[in-house]
């Protein structure tokens, strides 16, 4: 199994939440999203999108572009508009088939903001104060600690609960928000009767957290200031290879998976294993007695090949004009589905 957490909801829902009645005898539901707050990175791909692709056949999948979330930090409007289209093209280039998945834009489905408000009223100040991401982001944006940044996990809960999602595939850093979503759903169900399905986070075993190439103790992030630490999916492949070659390692000279003492080497092992499908143990075995130079060359080549193939597809998709149609159809389907749940919630709260 490539993931840690896949707990069937059937047993749990008996006690905690609704059985997915609208989806009874149907496929289980998946929902996830990414903020268009910067170019997609290798971290977003390996931690999230790569896993989304694997789920398409087995589940009913909703994948959104979380643009409402991204305005919690100041964005350049023109860049945000451009990225809204290019990120959807990137989703498809990464392998998300629009025939099998509902791909949509969060702000085009008004039910998200509406349910987000309702859930704000059931989320406690103390709970939101404990969110690690809020603490990190408010430290980074000390001049703009706005209310949206604070209440963002309740909006994320609305994203998930509107679609009756059973599973939420995310990287390690988003797990805490899914846990909060579970608490909110249970709280609401206890007060008003079965309304929401209780979702489970789905976190991959390898690649759940890809670290900065320049500071391998920090997450590789869209908003990292040092571009050498991050690989964007749209980086020139040769530039990306160079970034791998100059990735920070250590002076031990041994290739082994030891995130505590060798975070840089361990990060590169994770990247290679996620890209070529070989286990970390097997890579370590191959590099016994060898130096970092050859190892980095192989990681660099894997990244180069991956980006070259992805970008060729991406350009084709953008020039085909299919993105607009995918968005129109996805938004429509998402709106229909979300509206039903929102009406139920409104009725329940009076
Ligand atoms: P965001 O946009 O920060 O990240 C999107 C997804 O990519 C994963 N990820 C990573 N995984 C491994 N290593 C990394 N370096 C790395 N960087 C990012 C994240 O864990 C995430 O899965 N609030 C969310 C977006 C969101 C959402 C949702 C997700 C909004 N509503 C509902 C799931 C369900 C966010 O900011 O992710």
PDB file of C-alpha atoms and ligand atoms in Angstrom, residues 31-35 43-44 47-48 64 66 69 133 152 156 159-160 168-174 177 207-210 219-220 222, ligand 1:
ATOM      1  CA  UNK A  31     -11.769  15.606  -2.455  1.00  0.00           C
ATOM      2  CA  UNK A  32      -8.548  17.584  -2.448  1.00  0.00           C
ATOM      3  CA  UNK A  33      -7.145  20.889  -3.627  1.00  0.00           C
ATOM      4  CA  UNK A  34      -4.090  23.078  -4.043  1.00  0.00           C
ATOM      5  CA  UNK A  35      -3.802  26.833  -3.663  1.00  0.00           C
ATOM      6  CA  UNK A  43       6.523  18.934  -3.435  1.00  0.00           C
ATOM      7  CA  UNK A  44       2.900  19.574  -4.476  1.00  0.00           C
ATOM      8  CA  UNK A  47       2.891  14.964  -1.875  1.00  0.00           C
ATOM      9  CA  UNK A  48      -0.499  15.347  -3.538  1.00  0.00           C
ATOM     10  CA  UNK A  64     -10.253  21.819  -6.959  1.00  0.00           C
ATOM     11  CA  UNK A  66      -8.264  26.469  -3.869  1.00  0.00           C
ATOM     12  CA  UNK A  69      -7.596  30.094   0.244  1.00  0.00           C
ATOM     13  CA  UNK A 133       0.071  26.487   9.592  1.00  0.00           C
ATOM     14  CA  UNK A 152      -9.008  29.188   6.737  1.00  0.00           C
ATOM     15  CA  UNK A 156     -11.121  23.873   4.122  1.00  0.00           C
ATOM     16  CA  UNK A 159     -14.550  22.172   0.904  1.00  0.00           C
ATOM     17  CA  UNK A 160     -14.352  18.615   2.163  1.00  0.00           C
ATOM     18  CA  UNK A 168      -8.759  13.489   1.581  1.00  0.00           C
ATOM     19  CA  UNK A 169      -5.361  12.843  -0.046  1.00  0.00           C
ATOM     20  CA  UNK A 170      -2.895  15.431   1.281  1.00  0.00           C
ATOM     21  CA  UNK A 171       0.719  15.854   2.291  1.00  0.00           C
ATOM     22  CA  UNK A 172       1.773  15.653   5.935  1.00  0.00           C
ATOM     23  CA  UNK A 173       1.390  19.428   6.530  1.00  0.00           C
ATOM     24  CA  UNK A 174      -2.375  19.376   5.872  1.00  0.00           C
ATOM     25  CA  UNK A 177      -6.631  20.562   9.039  1.00  0.00           C
ATOM     26  CA  UNK A 207       6.823  11.801  -0.445  1.00  0.00           C
ATOM     27  CA  UNK A 208       4.390  13.032   2.224  1.00  0.00           C
ATOM     28  CA  UNK A 209       6.855  15.823   2.896  1.00  0.00           C
ATOM     29  CA  UNK A 210       9.427  16.989   0.384  1.00  0.00           C
ATOM     30  CA  UNK A 219       9.133  22.060   3.614  1.00  0.00           C
ATOM     31  CA  UNK A 220       9.656  22.734  -0.110  1.00  0.00           C
ATOM     32  CA  UNK A 222       5.565  27.581  -3.330  1.00  0.00           C
TER      33      UNK A 222
HETATM   34  P1  LIG B   1      -1.201  23.628  -0.419  1.00  0.00           P
HETATM   35  O1  LIG B   1      -1.637  24.406  -1.598  1.00  0.00           O
HETATM   36  O2  LIG B   1      -0.236  24.247   0.522  1.00  0.00           O
HETATM   37  O3  LIG B   1      -0.566  22.261  -0.877  1.00  0.00           O
HETATM   38  C1  LIG B   1      -1.269  21.402  -1.755  1.00  0.00           C
HETATM   39  C2  LIG B   1      -0.991  19.947  -1.457  1.00  0.00           C
HETATM   40  O4  LIG B   1       0.381  19.639  -1.664  1.00  0.00           O
HETATM   41  C3  LIG B   1       0.939  19.111  -0.470  1.00  0.00           C
HETATM   42  N1  LIG B   1       2.301  19.647  -0.368  1.00  0.00           N
HETATM   43  C4  LIG B   1       3.370  18.906  -0.114  1.00  0.00           C
HETATM   44  N2  LIG B   1       3.511  17.596   0.088  1.00  0.00           N
HETATM   45  C5  LIG B   1       4.754  17.137   0.316  1.00  0.00           C
HETATM   46  N3  LIG B   1       5.854  17.929   0.361  1.00  0.00           N
HETATM   47  C6  LIG B   1       5.755  19.260   0.166  1.00  0.00           C
HETATM   48  N4  LIG B   1       6.822  20.028   0.205  1.00  0.00           N
HETATM   49  C7  LIG B   1       4.470  19.808  -0.091  1.00  0.00           C
HETATM   50  N5  LIG B   1       4.002  21.055  -0.338  1.00  0.00           N
HETATM   51  C8  LIG B   1       2.669  20.940  -0.509  1.00  0.00           C
HETATM   52  C9  LIG B   1       0.043  19.624   0.654  1.00  0.00           C
HETATM   53  O5  LIG B   1       0.102  18.808   1.792  1.00  0.00           O
HETATM   54  C10 LIG B   1      -1.312  19.583  -0.004  1.00  0.00           C
HETATM   55  O6  LIG B   1      -1.856  18.284   0.040  1.00  0.00           O
HETATM   56  N6  LIG B   1      -5.259  24.139   2.436  1.00  0.00           N
HETATM   57  C11 LIG B   1      -4.626  23.355   1.382  1.00  0.00           C
HETATM   58  C12 LIG B   1      -5.453  23.360   0.109  1.00  0.00           C
HETATM   59  C13 LIG B   1      -6.849  22.926   0.325  1.00  0.00           C
HETATM   60  C14 LIG B   1      -7.317  21.595   0.514  1.00  0.00           C
HETATM   61  C15 LIG B   1      -8.731  21.711   0.674  1.00  0.00           C
HETATM   62  C16 LIG B   1      -6.680  20.361   0.550  1.00  0.00           C
HETATM   63  C17 LIG B   1      -7.904  23.763   0.398  1.00  0.00           C
HETATM   64  N7  LIG B   1      -9.068  23.019   0.618  1.00  0.00           N
HETATM   65  C18 LIG B   1      -9.521  20.584   0.916  1.00  0.00           C
HETATM   66  C19 LIG B   1      -7.486  19.238   0.773  1.00  0.00           C
HETATM   67  C20 LIG B   1      -8.890  19.354   0.939  1.00  0.00           C
HETATM   68  C21 LIG B   1      -3.272  23.944   1.085  1.00  0.00           C
HETATM   69  O7  LIG B   1      -2.974  25.051   1.406  1.00  0.00           O
HETATM   70  O8  LIG B   1      -2.468  23.106   0.366  1.00  0.00           O
END
